Amino acid sequence: MNIRSRREFLRLSSMLTAAGALPLLNAQQRAFAAEPDAPVRIGYLPITDATPLLVAHANKLFEAEGLQVDKPRLFRSWAQLAEAFLSGQVNVIHLLSPMTVWTRYGSQAKAKVVAWNHMSGSGLTVAPNINDVKDLGGKTVAIPFWYSIHNVVLQQLLSKNNLTPVSHDKPAANEVKLVVMAPSDMVPALANKTIAGYIVAEPFNALAEDLKVGKVLRFTGDVWKDHACCVVLMHERDLTERQDWTQKTVNAIVKAQAWIRDHRQETADLLSKDGTNKYTPHSKPTLSRVLVPEANFETQYESTGAIRHADWKTARIDFQPYPFASYTEELIRQLKNTHIEGNNAFLKDLDPAFVAGDLVDDRFVKNALAAVGGLKTFGLDDTFTRTEQVAA
């Protein structure tokens, strides 16, 4: 590793440590896995955000492209996953879309988004006695990371209801305390009343419903239509030094997403704790609630207010790989107006259009899409543009 890269790692780890997110990287972890023939090394959290990466592995789509691939490595928190990626332990990950902004511009790490991993697929889940966002005043809500679409959407909802996000203890009646919590810890915390709610990716919202410890107050895709939640992040050096390897990796991920759309139940089975690879600790019924919702899904949640824009026809979770520039631009604008603890000064100088072109490299996903029939395969027009719809 060169001196500049080493300094970047130390700077990143120091910021994460200051934020209480993860320990300093040790000497072994700081070593890049820079060998030219390195296999695909997937890092993931046991959530539906990881679905395309895991399906590509399970269905041997990487091997079909002529690549070697290691067994995917499971991590318990976003901080651990980011650390493993930046230290070179893994080279293909799904990461919260705002977290990639922080990774590239807050830490100056050389990484780029190459595709989206999924759309929507998250919700604000609350205790049974909470019936409106206003009821969260004076209470605590968990988020998976400060740099997350969940934090952005939650604060849009709080603002609409004249509630202020804070980090201090004993929030006032017009305040909501936000705490960062690993997704796997959220359901137990809600059950024991440590928190009044959480906003996170599936299947933890479905799990709270199955255990009858919480209910979905609002789906994030009903606030920001078809928003990206997790995106595929790769090292910039692989994009420049191993372009053929990168293209084949993205090909496999795009083919996995196309397969998922027509095999949702099989996908739930594959991801479950009873699946061959035991990718997640979740049951088939819980995963099916997300991936194969009941026919009356929209009507059911319209009646509770969890869906307020039925005309958007937003799925509980959906998959398409193209990283629309309009989303990245809107995300930067939203992040500038979102309360974020820790290192966030870099945000004020970011130009949305610049970030859309600099953070994202869509060359590989465009090639991969062309090979599977284009965006029409995913029910979209082949224009590679769209207009963002955000309405809390």
Short mmCIF file of C-alpha atoms in Angstrom, two decimals:
data_model
loop_
_atom_site.label_atom_id
_atom_site.label_comp_id
_atom_site.label_asym_id
_atom_site.label_seq_id
_atom_site.Cartn_x
_atom_site.Cartn_y
_atom_site.Cartn_z
CA MET A 1 0.00 0.00 0.00
CA ASN A 2 1.36 3.47 -0.84
CA ILE A 3 1.70 6.23 1.75
CA ARG A 4 -1.31 8.16 0.49
CA SER A 5 -3.60 5.10 0.68
CA ARG A 6 -2.33 4.31 4.16
CA ARG A 7 -3.12 7.85 5.29
CA GLU A 8 -6.61 7.56 3.81
CA PHE A 9 -7.25 4.40 5.80
CA LEU A 10 -5.96 5.92 9.03
CA ARG A 11 -8.04 9.04 8.47
CA LEU A 12 -11.19 6.99 7.84
CA SER A 13 -10.66 4.70 10.80
CA SER A 14 -9.98 7.68 13.08
CA MET A 15 -13.25 9.33 12.05
CA LEU A 16 -15.17 6.12 12.56
CA THR A 17 -13.60 5.64 15.96
CA ALA A 18 -14.47 9.20 16.97
CA ALA A 19 -18.06 8.51 15.96
CA GLY A 20 -18.08 5.32 18.01
CA ALA A 21 -18.70 3.28 14.87
CA LEU A 22 -15.77 0.86 14.83
CA PRO A 23 -12.24 0.32 16.19
CA LEU A 24 -9.04 1.44 14.49
CA LEU A 25 -7.90 -0.83 11.70
CA ASN A 26 -5.06 -3.07 12.79
CA ALA A 27 -1.93 -3.64 10.73
CA GLN A 28 -3.21 -6.82 9.11
CA GLN A 29 -6.51 -5.24 8.08
CA ARG A 30 -4.76 -2.27 6.46
CA ALA A 31 -3.24 -4.47 3.76
CA PHE A 32 -4.93 -4.22 0.36
CA ALA A 33 -5.87 -7.41 -1.41
CA ALA A 34 -4.43 -6.01 -4.63
CA GLU A 35 -3.48 -9.23 -6.46
CA PRO A 36 -4.60 -9.03 -10.11
CA ASP A 37 -6.33 -12.42 -9.97
CA ALA A 38 -8.23 -11.82 -6.74
CA PRO A 39 -11.60 -13.62 -6.76
CA VAL A 40 -14.95 -11.96 -6.16
CA ARG A 41 -15.10 -11.41 -2.40
CA ILE A 42 -18.59 -10.42 -1.32
CA GLY A 43 -19.34 -8.72 1.97
CA TYR A 44 -22.94 -8.39 3.13
CA LEU A 45 -25.37 -7.84 5.98
CA PRO A 46 -28.15 -10.41 6.55
CA ILE A 47 -30.83 -8.20 5.04
CA THR A 48 -32.72 -8.16 1.74
CA ASP A 49 -30.40 -5.37 0.53
CA ALA A 50 -27.85 -8.10 -0.23
CA THR A 51 -30.22 -10.16 -2.35
CA PRO A 52 -28.67 -9.70 -5.85
CA LEU A 53 -25.16 -10.45 -4.61
CA LEU A 54 -26.30 -13.60 -2.81
CA VAL A 55 -28.47 -14.79 -5.70
CA ALA A 56 -25.56 -14.31 -8.09
CA HIS A 57 -23.44 -16.45 -5.79
CA ALA A 58 -26.06 -19.13 -5.19
CA ASN A 59 -26.91 -19.46 -8.89
CA LYS A 60 -23.24 -19.57 -9.85
CA LEU A 61 -23.59 -16.55 -12.10
CA PHE A 62 -20.07 -15.38 -11.30
CA GLU A 63 -18.67 -18.75 -12.34
CA ALA A 64 -20.76 -18.58 -15.52
CA GLU A 65 -18.84 -15.38 -16.34
CA GLY A 66 -15.56 -17.22 -15.85
CA LEU A 67 -14.81 -15.72 -12.42
CA GLN A 68 -13.66 -17.27 -9.20
CA VAL A 69 -15.73 -16.35 -6.16
CA ASP A 70 -15.31 -16.88 -2.43
CA LYS A 71 -18.17 -17.70 -0.11
CA PRO A 72 -19.87 -14.39 0.84
CA ARG A 73 -18.87 -13.03 4.25
CA LEU A 74 -21.60 -11.95 6.63
CA PHE A 75 -21.15 -8.84 8.80
CA ARG A 76 -23.39 -7.55 11.59
CA SER A 77 -23.17 -3.78 11.10
CA TRP A 78 -22.59 -1.22 8.37
CA ALA A 79 -19.45 -0.03 10.11
CA GLN A 80 -17.97 -3.53 10.08
CA LEU A 81 -18.85 -3.98 6.41
CA ALA A 82 -17.29 -0.64 5.46
CA GLU A 83 -14.15 -1.47 7.41
CA ALA A 84 -13.78 -4.83 5.68
CA PHE A 85 -14.22 -3.23 2.24
CA LEU A 86 -11.82 -0.36 2.80
CA SER A 87 -9.18 -2.67 4.24
CA GLY A 88 -9.41 -4.96 1.21
CA GLN A 89 -10.92 -8.00 2.93
CA VAL A 90 -13.85 -7.89 0.49
CA ASN A 91 -14.10 -6.24 -2.92
CA VAL A 92 -17.81 -6.26 -3.81
CA ILE A 93 -20.36 -5.01 -1.29
CA HIS A 94 -23.81 -3.55 -0.98
CA LEU A 95 -23.67 -0.27 0.92
CA LEU A 96 -26.20 2.35 1.96
CA SER A 97 -26.31 4.88 -0.87
CA PRO A 98 -25.56 7.93 1.36
CA MET A 99 -22.73 5.99 2.96
CA THR A 100 -20.98 5.82 -0.41
CA VAL A 101 -21.06 9.63 -0.51
CA TRP A 102 -19.35 9.75 2.87
CA THR A 103 -16.88 7.05 1.84
CA ARG A 104 -15.68 8.87 -1.26
CA TYR A 105 -15.86 12.49 -0.15
CA GLY A 106 -15.76 12.36 3.64
CA SER A 107 -12.90 9.86 3.84
CA GLN A 108 -11.38 10.38 0.37
CA ALA A 109 -11.47 6.63 -0.21
CA LYS A 110 -11.10 5.46 -3.81
CA ALA A 111 -14.37 3.67 -4.38
CA LYS A 112 -17.23 4.00 -6.85
CA VAL A 113 -20.83 2.94 -7.25
CA VAL A 114 -21.24 0.60 -10.23
CA ALA A 115 -24.93 -0.32 -9.92
CA TRP A 116 -27.98 -0.20 -7.71
CA ASN A 117 -28.71 -3.25 -5.62
CA HIS A 118 -32.41 -2.73 -4.96
CA MET A 119 -35.14 -0.11 -4.63
CA SER A 120 -37.37 0.75 -1.65
CA GLY A 121 -37.34 -2.30 0.65
CA SER A 122 -37.37 -0.37 3.94
CA GLY A 123 -39.86 0.95 6.44
CA LEU A 124 -40.47 2.89 9.65
CA THR A 125 -41.59 0.33 12.21
CA VAL A 126 -42.98 1.45 15.55
CA ALA A 127 -44.37 0.09 18.80
CA PRO A 128 -48.05 -0.93 18.75
CA ASN A 129 -49.12 2.17 20.69
CA ILE A 130 -47.64 4.57 18.10
CA ASN A 131 -50.27 5.54 15.54
CA ASP A 132 -48.80 8.66 13.96
CA VAL A 133 -45.38 10.20 13.39
CA LYS A 134 -46.40 12.92 15.85
CA ASP A 135 -46.56 10.24 18.55
CA LEU A 136 -42.78 9.86 18.33
CA GLY A 137 -42.24 13.24 20.01
CA GLY A 138 -40.12 12.85 23.15
CA LYS A 139 -39.13 9.30 22.20
CA THR A 140 -36.16 7.45 20.71
CA VAL A 141 -35.96 6.03 17.18
CA ALA A 142 -33.12 3.87 15.84
CA ILE A 143 -31.46 4.36 12.46
CA PRO A 144 -28.89 2.01 10.87
CA PHE A 145 -26.34 4.75 10.15
CA TRP A 146 -26.23 8.54 10.00
CA TYR A 147 -25.42 8.30 6.32
CA SER A 148 -28.44 6.26 5.27
CA ILE A 149 -31.52 6.81 3.16
CA HIS A 150 -33.39 5.79 6.30
CA ASN A 151 -32.11 8.81 8.20
CA VAL A 152 -32.94 11.07 5.25
CA VAL A 153 -36.50 9.78 4.88
CA LEU A 154 -37.14 9.72 8.63
CA GLN A 155 -36.12 13.35 8.96
CA GLN A 156 -38.43 14.30 6.11
CA LEU A 157 -41.28 12.71 8.06
CA LEU A 158 -40.23 14.39 11.30
CA SER A 159 -39.98 17.78 9.65
CA LYS A 160 -43.46 17.48 8.16
CA ASN A 161 -44.77 16.80 11.66
CA ASN A 162 -42.82 19.67 13.29
CA LEU A 163 -40.46 17.34 15.13
CA THR A 164 -36.74 18.01 15.50
CA PRO A 165 -34.13 15.22 15.36
CA VAL A 166 -31.63 15.33 18.23
CA SER A 167 -28.88 13.16 19.68
CA HIS A 168 -29.07 14.17 23.35
CA ASP A 169 -30.84 12.28 26.12
CA LYS A 170 -34.28 13.29 27.39
CA PRO A 171 -35.71 14.74 24.18
CA ALA A 172 -38.43 17.35 24.58
CA ALA A 173 -41.98 16.80 23.38
CA ASN A 174 -41.15 18.32 19.99
CA GLU A 175 -37.90 16.35 19.62
CA VAL A 176 -37.01 12.80 18.62
CA LYS A 177 -33.76 11.24 19.77
CA LEU A 178 -31.98 9.32 17.00
CA VAL A 179 -29.58 6.49 17.83
CA VAL A 180 -27.46 4.40 15.49
CA MET A 181 -28.13 0.69 15.91
CA ALA A 182 -27.24 -2.47 14.00
CA PRO A 183 -30.31 -3.80 12.15
CA SER A 184 -30.17 -7.13 14.00
CA ASP A 185 -30.48 -5.31 17.34
CA MET A 186 -33.54 -3.25 16.40
CA VAL A 187 -36.32 -5.80 16.85
CA PRO A 188 -35.17 -6.83 20.37
CA ALA A 189 -34.80 -3.15 21.32
CA LEU A 190 -38.34 -2.43 20.15
CA ALA A 191 -39.68 -5.49 21.96
CA ASN A 192 -38.11 -4.48 25.28
CA LYS A 193 -39.21 -0.85 24.80
CA THR A 194 -35.70 0.58 24.68
CA ILE A 195 -36.80 2.42 21.55
CA ALA A 196 -40.20 3.52 20.25
CA GLY A 197 -39.39 2.64 16.67
CA TYR A 198 -36.76 2.10 14.00
CA ILE A 199 -36.35 2.71 10.31
CA VAL A 200 -34.40 0.05 8.43
CA ALA A 201 -34.27 -2.36 5.53
CA GLU A 202 -36.29 -5.55 5.31
CA PRO A 203 -36.87 -8.11 6.59
CA PHE A 204 -36.65 -6.48 10.02
CA ASN A 205 -39.92 -4.63 9.50
CA ALA A 206 -41.63 -7.85 8.46
CA LEU A 207 -40.01 -9.64 11.39
CA ALA A 208 -41.54 -7.18 13.87
CA GLU A 209 -44.92 -7.82 12.26
CA ASP A 210 -44.48 -11.60 12.47
CA LEU A 211 -43.45 -11.39 16.13
CA LYS A 212 -46.27 -8.90 16.82
CA VAL A 213 -43.91 -6.46 18.56
CA GLY A 214 -44.32 -3.64 16.07
CA LYS A 215 -46.09 -2.38 12.97
CA VAL A 216 -45.06 -0.55 9.82
CA LEU A 217 -46.03 3.10 10.18
CA ARG A 218 -44.71 4.10 6.73
CA PHE A 219 -42.79 2.49 3.90
CA THR A 220 -39.80 4.53 2.75
CA GLY A 221 -40.68 3.88 -0.89
CA ASP A 222 -43.96 5.68 -0.21
CA VAL A 223 -42.00 8.80 0.78
CA TRP A 224 -39.37 8.68 -1.98
CA LYS A 225 -40.67 6.70 -4.94
CA ASP A 226 -38.43 3.81 -5.97
CA HIS A 227 -35.45 5.22 -4.11
CA ALA A 228 -32.18 3.34 -4.09
CA CYS A 229 -31.42 1.91 -0.66
CA CYS A 230 -28.25 -0.11 -1.15
CA VAL A 231 -25.91 0.20 -4.10
CA VAL A 232 -23.01 -1.92 -5.32
CA LEU A 233 -19.66 -0.41 -4.32
CA MET A 234 -16.31 -1.50 -5.72
CA HIS A 235 -12.72 -0.33 -5.47
CA GLU A 236 -11.80 2.23 -8.11
CA ARG A 237 -8.56 0.39 -8.80
CA ASP A 238 -10.55 -2.64 -9.96
CA LEU A 239 -12.55 -0.45 -12.35
CA THR A 240 -9.35 0.86 -13.93
CA GLU A 241 -6.92 -2.07 -13.60
CA ARG A 242 -9.33 -5.02 -13.94
CA GLN A 243 -11.99 -3.80 -16.32
CA ASP A 244 -12.80 -7.23 -17.74
CA TRP A 245 -13.15 -8.63 -14.21
CA THR A 246 -15.36 -5.69 -13.22
CA GLN A 247 -17.57 -6.11 -16.29
CA LYS A 248 -18.08 -9.80 -15.61
CA THR A 249 -18.86 -9.10 -11.96
CA VAL A 250 -21.49 -6.52 -12.87
CA ASN A 251 -22.89 -8.86 -15.54
CA ALA A 252 -23.55 -11.48 -12.88
CA ILE A 253 -25.25 -9.00 -10.56
CA VAL A 254 -27.52 -7.67 -13.32
CA LYS A 255 -28.47 -11.20 -14.38
CA ALA A 256 -29.26 -12.00 -10.76
CA GLN A 257 -31.63 -9.04 -10.52
CA ALA A 258 -33.42 -10.10 -13.70
CA TRP A 259 -33.79 -13.62 -12.29
CA ILE A 260 -35.14 -12.37 -8.96
CA ARG A 261 -38.01 -10.52 -10.62
CA ASP A 262 -39.37 -13.79 -12.01
CA HIS A 263 -38.40 -16.01 -9.06
CA ARG A 264 -39.42 -14.15 -5.93
CA GLN A 265 -40.49 -17.17 -3.89
CA GLU A 266 -37.39 -19.08 -4.90
CA THR A 267 -35.37 -16.04 -3.82
CA ALA A 268 -37.01 -16.03 -0.38
CA ASP A 269 -36.26 -19.75 -0.04
CA LEU A 270 -32.66 -19.24 -1.15
CA LEU A 271 -32.00 -16.45 1.38
CA SER A 272 -33.63 -18.18 4.34
CA LYS A 273 -32.00 -19.94 7.24
CA ASP A 274 -33.28 -23.20 5.75
CA GLY A 275 -31.64 -22.53 2.39
CA THR A 276 -28.62 -24.50 1.26
CA ASN A 277 -26.19 -21.67 2.03
CA LYS A 278 -28.03 -20.30 5.09
CA TYR A 279 -27.26 -16.75 3.96
CA THR A 280 -29.50 -15.14 6.59
CA PRO A 281 -31.02 -16.14 9.94
CA HIS A 282 -34.53 -15.31 8.71
CA SER A 283 -37.41 -17.69 8.07
CA LYS A 284 -39.05 -18.32 4.71
CA PRO A 285 -42.40 -16.83 5.85
CA THR A 286 -40.74 -13.57 6.97
CA LEU A 287 -38.77 -13.22 3.75
CA SER A 288 -41.83 -14.15 1.69
CA ARG A 289 -43.82 -11.36 3.37
CA VAL A 290 -41.33 -8.96 1.80
CA LEU A 291 -40.46 -10.59 -1.52
CA VAL A 292 -43.84 -12.17 -2.28
CA PRO A 293 -46.40 -9.92 -0.57
CA GLU A 294 -50.05 -10.93 -0.47
CA ALA A 295 -52.35 -9.85 -3.28
CA ASN A 296 -54.05 -7.30 -1.01
CA PHE A 297 -50.72 -5.78 0.06
CA GLU A 298 -51.49 -2.24 -1.12
CA THR A 299 -55.07 -2.23 0.18
CA GLN A 300 -53.97 -3.55 3.57
CA TYR A 301 -51.35 -0.86 4.10
CA GLU A 302 -53.42 1.93 2.59
CA SER A 303 -55.95 1.31 5.35
CA THR A 304 -53.26 1.78 8.01
CA GLY A 305 -51.61 4.80 6.37
CA ALA A 306 -48.32 3.01 5.74
CA ILE A 307 -49.01 3.60 2.02
CA ARG A 308 -50.33 7.05 1.09
CA HIS A 309 -49.31 7.18 -2.55
CA ALA A 310 -51.02 4.13 -3.96
CA ASP A 311 -50.82 5.65 -7.43
CA TRP A 312 -47.04 5.25 -7.30
CA LYS A 313 -47.47 1.46 -7.46
CA THR A 314 -44.30 1.00 -5.44
CA ALA A 315 -43.39 -2.58 -4.55
CA ARG A 316 -42.42 -3.46 -0.98
CA ILE A 317 -39.02 -4.22 -2.48
CA ASP A 318 -37.95 -4.17 -6.10
CA PHE A 319 -34.84 -4.72 -8.16
CA GLN A 320 -33.25 -2.89 -11.07
CA PRO A 321 -29.56 -2.07 -11.43
CA TYR A 322 -29.27 1.26 -13.22
CA PRO A 323 -27.99 4.16 -11.02
CA PHE A 324 -30.12 7.10 -12.14
CA ALA A 325 -28.22 10.39 -11.96
CA SER A 326 -31.34 12.24 -10.82
CA TYR A 327 -31.42 10.14 -7.67
CA THR A 328 -27.80 10.87 -6.78
CA GLU A 329 -28.33 14.58 -7.36
CA GLU A 330 -31.44 14.66 -5.19
CA LEU A 331 -29.69 12.61 -2.52
CA ILE A 332 -26.92 15.22 -2.23
CA ARG A 333 -29.49 17.99 -1.91
CA GLN A 334 -31.34 16.04 0.78
CA LEU A 335 -28.17 15.20 2.72
CA LYS A 336 -27.27 18.89 2.94
CA ASN A 337 -30.51 19.43 4.90
CA THR A 338 -30.32 16.32 7.06
CA HIS A 339 -29.06 16.27 10.66
CA ILE A 340 -25.95 14.07 10.64
CA GLU A 341 -23.60 13.51 13.55
CA GLY A 342 -19.82 13.32 13.09
CA ASN A 343 -17.86 14.34 10.00
CA ASN A 344 -20.28 16.17 7.68
CA ALA A 345 -18.61 19.48 6.77
CA PHE A 346 -17.64 18.11 3.36
CA LEU A 347 -21.31 18.00 2.31
CA LYS A 348 -21.77 21.75 1.98
CA ASP A 349 -19.27 22.00 -0.87
CA LEU A 350 -20.57 19.06 -2.89
CA ASP A 351 -22.23 19.88 -6.21
CA PRO A 352 -25.06 17.40 -6.95
CA ALA A 353 -24.32 17.16 -10.68
CA PHE A 354 -20.60 16.66 -10.06
CA VAL A 355 -21.24 13.86 -7.56
CA ALA A 356 -23.62 12.10 -9.94
CA GLY A 357 -20.82 11.90 -12.50
CA ASP A 358 -17.91 11.32 -10.14
CA LEU A 359 -19.27 8.89 -7.55
CA VAL A 360 -20.99 6.64 -10.09
CA ASP A 361 -19.44 4.73 -12.98
CA ASP A 362 -22.30 3.38 -15.11
CA ARG A 363 -20.23 2.02 -18.02
CA PHE A 364 -20.33 -1.56 -16.82
CA VAL A 365 -23.99 -1.68 -15.85
CA LYS A 366 -25.02 -0.21 -19.22
CA ASN A 367 -23.11 -2.98 -20.99
CA ALA A 368 -24.64 -5.60 -18.71
CA LEU A 369 -28.13 -4.25 -19.29
CA ALA A 370 -27.68 -4.34 -23.05
CA ALA A 371 -26.88 -8.04 -22.77
CA VAL A 372 -30.17 -8.84 -20.97
CA GLY A 373 -32.52 -6.74 -23.09
CA GLY A 374 -32.03 -3.29 -21.59
CA LEU A 375 -34.05 -1.50 -18.94
CA LYS A 376 -37.21 -2.89 -20.53
CA THR A 377 -36.31 -6.19 -18.86
CA PHE A 378 -36.97 -4.39 -15.58
CA GLY A 379 -40.18 -2.72 -16.72
CA LEU A 380 -38.56 0.65 -17.45
CA ASP A 381 -38.07 2.82 -20.52
CA ASP A 382 -34.61 2.69 -22.05
CA THR A 383 -34.02 6.41 -21.52
CA PHE A 384 -31.67 6.14 -18.53
CA THR A 385 -33.40 9.17 -17.03
CA ARG A 386 -36.23 9.71 -14.59
CA THR A 387 -37.79 12.38 -12.38
CA GLU A 388 -37.52 11.96 -8.61
CA GLN A 389 -40.78 11.99 -6.62
CA VAL A 390 -40.42 12.82 -2.93
CA ALA A 391 -43.47 13.52 -0.76
CA ALA A 392 -43.58 12.90 2.97
#
